[in-house]
C-alpha positions as a Markdown table, in Angstrom:
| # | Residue | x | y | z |
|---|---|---|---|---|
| 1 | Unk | -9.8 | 39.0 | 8.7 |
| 2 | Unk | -8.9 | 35.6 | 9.3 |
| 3 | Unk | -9.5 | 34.3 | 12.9 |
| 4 | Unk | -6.3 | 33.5 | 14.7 |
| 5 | Unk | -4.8 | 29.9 | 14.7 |
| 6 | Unk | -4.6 | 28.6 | 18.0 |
| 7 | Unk | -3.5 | 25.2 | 19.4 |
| 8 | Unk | -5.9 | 23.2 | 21.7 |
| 9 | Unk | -4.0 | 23.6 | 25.1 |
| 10 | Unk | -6.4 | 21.7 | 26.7 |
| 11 | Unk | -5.2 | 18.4 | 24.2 |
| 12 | Unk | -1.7 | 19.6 | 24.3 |
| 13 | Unk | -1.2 | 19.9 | 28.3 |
| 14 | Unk | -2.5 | 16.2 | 28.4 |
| 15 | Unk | -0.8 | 14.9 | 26.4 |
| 16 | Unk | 2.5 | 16.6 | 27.5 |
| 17 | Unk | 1.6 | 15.1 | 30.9 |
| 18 | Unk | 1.2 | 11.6 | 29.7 |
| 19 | Unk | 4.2 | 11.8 | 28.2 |
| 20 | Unk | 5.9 | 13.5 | 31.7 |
| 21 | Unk | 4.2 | 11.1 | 33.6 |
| 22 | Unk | 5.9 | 7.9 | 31.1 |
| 23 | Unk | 9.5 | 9.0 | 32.3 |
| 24 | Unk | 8.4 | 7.5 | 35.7 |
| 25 | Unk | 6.9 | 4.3 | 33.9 |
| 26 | Unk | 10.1 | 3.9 | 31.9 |
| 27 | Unk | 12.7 | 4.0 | 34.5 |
| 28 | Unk | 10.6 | 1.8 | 37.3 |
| 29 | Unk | 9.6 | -0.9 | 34.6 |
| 30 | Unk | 13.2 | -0.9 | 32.9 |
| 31 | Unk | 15.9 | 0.0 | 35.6 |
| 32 | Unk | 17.1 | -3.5 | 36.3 |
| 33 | Unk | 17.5 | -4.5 | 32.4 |
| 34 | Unk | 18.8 | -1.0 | 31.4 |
| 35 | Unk | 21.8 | -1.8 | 34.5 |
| 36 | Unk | 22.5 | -5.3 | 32.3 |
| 37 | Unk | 22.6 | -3.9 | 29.2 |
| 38 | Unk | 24.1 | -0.3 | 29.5 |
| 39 | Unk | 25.7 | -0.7 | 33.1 |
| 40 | Unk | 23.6 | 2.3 | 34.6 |
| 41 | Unk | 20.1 | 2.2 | 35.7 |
| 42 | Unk | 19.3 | 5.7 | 34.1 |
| 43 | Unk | 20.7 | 4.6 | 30.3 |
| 44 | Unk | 17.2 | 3.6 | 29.1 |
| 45 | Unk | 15.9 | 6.4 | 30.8 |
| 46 | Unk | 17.6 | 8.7 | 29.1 |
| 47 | Unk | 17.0 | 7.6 | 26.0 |
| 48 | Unk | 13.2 | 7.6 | 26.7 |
| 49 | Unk | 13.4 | 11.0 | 27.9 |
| 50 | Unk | 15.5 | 12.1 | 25.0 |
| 51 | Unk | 12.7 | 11.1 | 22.4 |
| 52 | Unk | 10.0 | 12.8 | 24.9 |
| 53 | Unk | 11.5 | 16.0 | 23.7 |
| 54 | Unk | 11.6 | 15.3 | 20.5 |
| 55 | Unk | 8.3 | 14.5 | 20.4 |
| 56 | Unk | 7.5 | 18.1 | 22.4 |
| 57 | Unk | 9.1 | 19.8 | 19.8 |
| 58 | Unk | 7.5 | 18.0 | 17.3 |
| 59 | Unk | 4.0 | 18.7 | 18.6 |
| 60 | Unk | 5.1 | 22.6 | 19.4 |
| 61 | Unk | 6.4 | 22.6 | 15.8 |
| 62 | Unk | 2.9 | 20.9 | 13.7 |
| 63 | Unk | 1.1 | 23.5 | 16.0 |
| 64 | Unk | 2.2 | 26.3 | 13.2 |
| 65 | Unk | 0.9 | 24.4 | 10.7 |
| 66 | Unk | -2.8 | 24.3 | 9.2 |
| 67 | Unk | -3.8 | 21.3 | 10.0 |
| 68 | Unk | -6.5 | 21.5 | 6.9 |
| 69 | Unk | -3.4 | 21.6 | 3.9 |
| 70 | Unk | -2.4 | 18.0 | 5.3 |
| 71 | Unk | -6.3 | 16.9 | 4.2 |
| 72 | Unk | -5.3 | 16.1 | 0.2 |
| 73 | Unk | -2.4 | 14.2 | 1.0 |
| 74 | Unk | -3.7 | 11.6 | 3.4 |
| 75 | Unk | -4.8 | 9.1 | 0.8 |
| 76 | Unk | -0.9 | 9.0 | -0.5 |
| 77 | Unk | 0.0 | 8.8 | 3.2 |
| 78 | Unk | -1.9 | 6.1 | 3.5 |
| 79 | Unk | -1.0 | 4.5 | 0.3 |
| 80 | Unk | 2.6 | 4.8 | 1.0 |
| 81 | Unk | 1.9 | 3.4 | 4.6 |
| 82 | Unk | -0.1 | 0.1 | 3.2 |
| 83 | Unk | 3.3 | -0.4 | 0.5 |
| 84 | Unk | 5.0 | -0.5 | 3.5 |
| 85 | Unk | 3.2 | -3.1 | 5.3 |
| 86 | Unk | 3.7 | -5.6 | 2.1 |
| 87 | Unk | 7.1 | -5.0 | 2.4 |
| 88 | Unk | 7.5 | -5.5 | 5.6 |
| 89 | Unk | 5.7 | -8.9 | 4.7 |
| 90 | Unk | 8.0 | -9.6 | 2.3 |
| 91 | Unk | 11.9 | -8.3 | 3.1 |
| 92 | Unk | 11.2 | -7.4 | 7.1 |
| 93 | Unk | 13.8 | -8.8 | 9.4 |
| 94 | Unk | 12.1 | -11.6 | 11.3 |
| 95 | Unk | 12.7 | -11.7 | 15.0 |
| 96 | Unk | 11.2 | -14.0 | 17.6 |
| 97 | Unk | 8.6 | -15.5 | 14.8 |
| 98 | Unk | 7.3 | -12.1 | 13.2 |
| 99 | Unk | 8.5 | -9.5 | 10.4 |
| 100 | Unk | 7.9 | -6.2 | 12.2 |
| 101 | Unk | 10.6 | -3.9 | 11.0 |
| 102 | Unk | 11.7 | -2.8 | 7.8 |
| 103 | Unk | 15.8 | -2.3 | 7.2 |
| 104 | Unk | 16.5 | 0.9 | 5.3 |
| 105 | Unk | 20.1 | 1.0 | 4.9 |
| 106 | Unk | 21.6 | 1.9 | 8.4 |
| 107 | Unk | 18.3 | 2.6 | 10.1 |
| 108 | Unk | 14.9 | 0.3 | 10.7 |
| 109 | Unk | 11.7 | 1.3 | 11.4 |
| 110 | Unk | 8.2 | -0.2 | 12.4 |
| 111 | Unk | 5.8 | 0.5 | 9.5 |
| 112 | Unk | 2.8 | -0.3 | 12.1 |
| 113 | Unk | 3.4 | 3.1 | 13.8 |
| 114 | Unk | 3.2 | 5.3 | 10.6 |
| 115 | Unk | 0.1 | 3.1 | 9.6 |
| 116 | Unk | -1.2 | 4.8 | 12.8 |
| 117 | Unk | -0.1 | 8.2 | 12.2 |
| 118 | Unk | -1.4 | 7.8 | 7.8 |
| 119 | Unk | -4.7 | 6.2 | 9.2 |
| 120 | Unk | -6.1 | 8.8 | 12.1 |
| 121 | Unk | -5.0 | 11.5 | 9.5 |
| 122 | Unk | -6.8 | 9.8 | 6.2 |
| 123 | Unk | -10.3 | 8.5 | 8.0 |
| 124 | Unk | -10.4 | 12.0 | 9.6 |
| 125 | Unk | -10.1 | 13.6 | 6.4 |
| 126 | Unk | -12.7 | 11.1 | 5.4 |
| 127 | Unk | -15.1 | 11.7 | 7.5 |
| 128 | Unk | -14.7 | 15.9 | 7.1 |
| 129 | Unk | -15.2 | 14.8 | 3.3 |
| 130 | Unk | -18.6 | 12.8 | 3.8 |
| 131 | Unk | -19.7 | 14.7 | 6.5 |
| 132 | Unk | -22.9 | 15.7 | 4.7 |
| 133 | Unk | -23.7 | 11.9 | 4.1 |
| 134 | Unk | -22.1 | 10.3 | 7.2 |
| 135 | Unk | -24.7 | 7.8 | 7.9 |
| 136 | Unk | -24.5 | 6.3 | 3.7 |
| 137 | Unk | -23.3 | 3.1 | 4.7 |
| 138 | Unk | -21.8 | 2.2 | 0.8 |
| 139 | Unk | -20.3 | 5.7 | 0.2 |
| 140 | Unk | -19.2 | 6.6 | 4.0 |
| 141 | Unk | -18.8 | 3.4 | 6.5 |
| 142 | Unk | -17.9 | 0.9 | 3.6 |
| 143 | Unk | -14.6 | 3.1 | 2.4 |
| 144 | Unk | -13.7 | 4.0 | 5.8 |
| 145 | Unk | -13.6 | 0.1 | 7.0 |
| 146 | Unk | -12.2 | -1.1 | 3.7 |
| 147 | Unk | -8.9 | 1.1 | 4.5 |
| 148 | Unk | -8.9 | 0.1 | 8.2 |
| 149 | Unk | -9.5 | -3.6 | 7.6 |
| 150 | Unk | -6.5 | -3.6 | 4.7 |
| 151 | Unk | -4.3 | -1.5 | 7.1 |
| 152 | Unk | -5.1 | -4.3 | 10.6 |
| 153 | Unk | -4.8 | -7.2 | 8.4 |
| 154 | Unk | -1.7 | -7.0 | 6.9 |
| 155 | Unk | -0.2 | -6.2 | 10.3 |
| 156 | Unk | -1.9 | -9.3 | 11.9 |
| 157 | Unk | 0.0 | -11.0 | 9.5 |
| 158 | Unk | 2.8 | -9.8 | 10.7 |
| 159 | Unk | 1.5 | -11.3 | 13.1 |
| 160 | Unk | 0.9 | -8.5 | 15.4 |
| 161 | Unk | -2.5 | -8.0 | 17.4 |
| 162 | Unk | -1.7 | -5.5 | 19.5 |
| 163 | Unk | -1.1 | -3.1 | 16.9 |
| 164 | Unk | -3.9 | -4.4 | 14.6 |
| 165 | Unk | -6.1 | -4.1 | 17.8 |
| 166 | Unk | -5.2 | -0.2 | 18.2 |
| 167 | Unk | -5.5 | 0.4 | 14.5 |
| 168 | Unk | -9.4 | -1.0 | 15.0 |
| 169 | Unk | -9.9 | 1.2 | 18.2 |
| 170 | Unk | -9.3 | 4.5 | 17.0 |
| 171 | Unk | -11.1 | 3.6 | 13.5 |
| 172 | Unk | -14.2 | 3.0 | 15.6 |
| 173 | Unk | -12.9 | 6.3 | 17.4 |
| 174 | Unk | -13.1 | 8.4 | 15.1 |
| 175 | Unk | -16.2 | 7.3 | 13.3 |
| 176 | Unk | -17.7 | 7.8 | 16.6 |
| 177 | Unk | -16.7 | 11.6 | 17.0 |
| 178 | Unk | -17.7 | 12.1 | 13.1 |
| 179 | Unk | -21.4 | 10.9 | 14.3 |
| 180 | Unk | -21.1 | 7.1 | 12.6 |
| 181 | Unk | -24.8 | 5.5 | 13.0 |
| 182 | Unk | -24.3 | 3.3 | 16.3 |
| 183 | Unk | -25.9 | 0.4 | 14.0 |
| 184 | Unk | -23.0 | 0.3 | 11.8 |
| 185 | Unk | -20.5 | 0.9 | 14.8 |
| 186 | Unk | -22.2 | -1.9 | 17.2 |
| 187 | Unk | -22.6 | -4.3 | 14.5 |
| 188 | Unk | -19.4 | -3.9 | 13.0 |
| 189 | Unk | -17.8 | -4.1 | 16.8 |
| 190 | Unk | -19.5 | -7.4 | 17.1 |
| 191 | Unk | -17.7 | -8.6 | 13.9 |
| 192 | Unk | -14.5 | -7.5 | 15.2 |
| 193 | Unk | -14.5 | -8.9 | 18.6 |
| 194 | Unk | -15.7 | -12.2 | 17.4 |
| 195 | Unk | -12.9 | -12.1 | 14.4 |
| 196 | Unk | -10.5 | -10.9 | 17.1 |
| 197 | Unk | -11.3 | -14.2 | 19.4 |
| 198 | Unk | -10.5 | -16.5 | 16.7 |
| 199 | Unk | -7.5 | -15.0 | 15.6 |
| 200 | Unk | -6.7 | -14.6 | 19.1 |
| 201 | Unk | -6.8 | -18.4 | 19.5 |
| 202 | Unk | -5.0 | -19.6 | 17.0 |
| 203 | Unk | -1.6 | -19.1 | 18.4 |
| 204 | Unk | -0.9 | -20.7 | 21.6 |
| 205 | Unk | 1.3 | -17.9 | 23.0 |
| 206 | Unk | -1.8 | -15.0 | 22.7 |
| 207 | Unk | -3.8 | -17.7 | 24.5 |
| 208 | Unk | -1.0 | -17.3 | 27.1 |
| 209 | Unk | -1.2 | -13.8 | 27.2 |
| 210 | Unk | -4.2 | -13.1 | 27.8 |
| 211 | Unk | -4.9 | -15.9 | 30.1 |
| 212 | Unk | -1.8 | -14.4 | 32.5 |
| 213 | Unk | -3.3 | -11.1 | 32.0 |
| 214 | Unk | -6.6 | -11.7 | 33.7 |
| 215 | Unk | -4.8 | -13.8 | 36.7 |
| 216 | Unk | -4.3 | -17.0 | 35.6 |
| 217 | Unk | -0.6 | -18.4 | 36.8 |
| 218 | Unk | 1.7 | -21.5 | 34.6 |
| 219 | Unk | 4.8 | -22.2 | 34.4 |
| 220 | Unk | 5.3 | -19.7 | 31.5 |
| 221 | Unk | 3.4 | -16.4 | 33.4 |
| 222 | Unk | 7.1 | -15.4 | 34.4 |
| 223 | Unk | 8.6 | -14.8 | 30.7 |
| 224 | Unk | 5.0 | -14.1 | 29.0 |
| 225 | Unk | 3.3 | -12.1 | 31.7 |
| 226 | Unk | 6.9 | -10.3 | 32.2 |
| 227 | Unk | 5.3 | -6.8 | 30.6 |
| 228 | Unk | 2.2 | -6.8 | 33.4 |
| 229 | Unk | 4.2 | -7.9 | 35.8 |
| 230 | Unk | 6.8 | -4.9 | 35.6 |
| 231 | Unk | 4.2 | -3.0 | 35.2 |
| 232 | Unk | 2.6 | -4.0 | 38.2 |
């Protein structure tokens, strides 16, 4: 008899909440520049809240579903998600300085955020797959990173750190939960944060940025600081 398939509750009431909890983020950090653009205070709101339930659904609906028959298809997923990226690169619109989306016919999307979907899904199957030689630094860590690395890379050159810093973070994530040696994770962390430093500084505004987010008032803290400040 085959056991029961039952969804984590205790992962889907959390998250659920955080996404609850984001309606009130939403409308206090966007109610004065949803009135400009759509002439109510509640337009952006409702569009938030509107994609909330989606996402719900979404999560209500992939709870019927074995998570285990997605496992052989990760590596196309990811495949598919790294094309994307290059094309991005190469025929994205460019907005303020950076090719982030990708036209496809009436609609555009953000290839970064299925690069974050194809990549918890593809080193999770990875580390289930090497589970019995987890610690093999050639046949386990090196695979894992090379996908990661690719995957942050290309959307630093976007540029994008943010998104390439996320990527990194639930890499190291993951490898942590599937038992990674700590002297591949902390050595490889060191790598990271010293690579992310220097790419960091090489652009004047993510200098800005990070100076305004640790307290540090210019003239400019008003438009690049406008994100903490909302949130504040």
């Amino acid at each position: 008899m085959k056991p029961k398939k039952t969804a984590d509750m205790g992962l889907f009431l959390t998250v659920t909440g955080l996404l609850l909890a984001s309606l009130a983020f939403v409308y206090t950090a966007s109610a004065s520049f949803s009135i400009a653009k759509t002439d109510t205070s509640e337009g952006m709101l409702i569009r938030h809240a509107t994609k909330v339930v989606l996402a719900i659904a979404a999560m209500l609906f992939f709870t019927k579903i074995d998570y285990h028959k997605f496992q052989k298809y990760t590596k196309w997923l990811m495949a598919l998600a790294i094309v994307f990226l290059v094309a991005v690169l190469a025929v994205g619109t460019k907005e303020l300085g950076a090719r982030r989306w990708l036209p496809l016919g009436p609609f555009s999307f953000q290839p970064s955020e299925f690069v974050k979907i194809a990549l918890v899904m593809h080193i999770a199957a990875m580390c289930a797959a090497k589970k019995e030689y987890i610690g093999d630094f050639k046949r386990s860590f090196v695979p894992i990173m090379i996908w990661a690395g690719l995957a942050a890379a290309l959307i630093a050159k976007q540029p994008n750190m943010s998104n390439a810093a996320v990527l990194v973070m639930l890499t190291f994530g993951i490898m942590y939960v599937a038992q990674m040696p700590m002297k591949y994770l902390m050595a490889s962390a060191c790598v990271v944060v010293v690579g992310g430093g220097i790419y960091a500084m090489t652009a004047w505004y993510r200098v800005q940025r990070i100076l305004t987010f640790l307290g540090h008032e210019n003239e400019h803290s008003d438009q690049i600081g406008y994100q903490t400040q909302q949130a504040l």
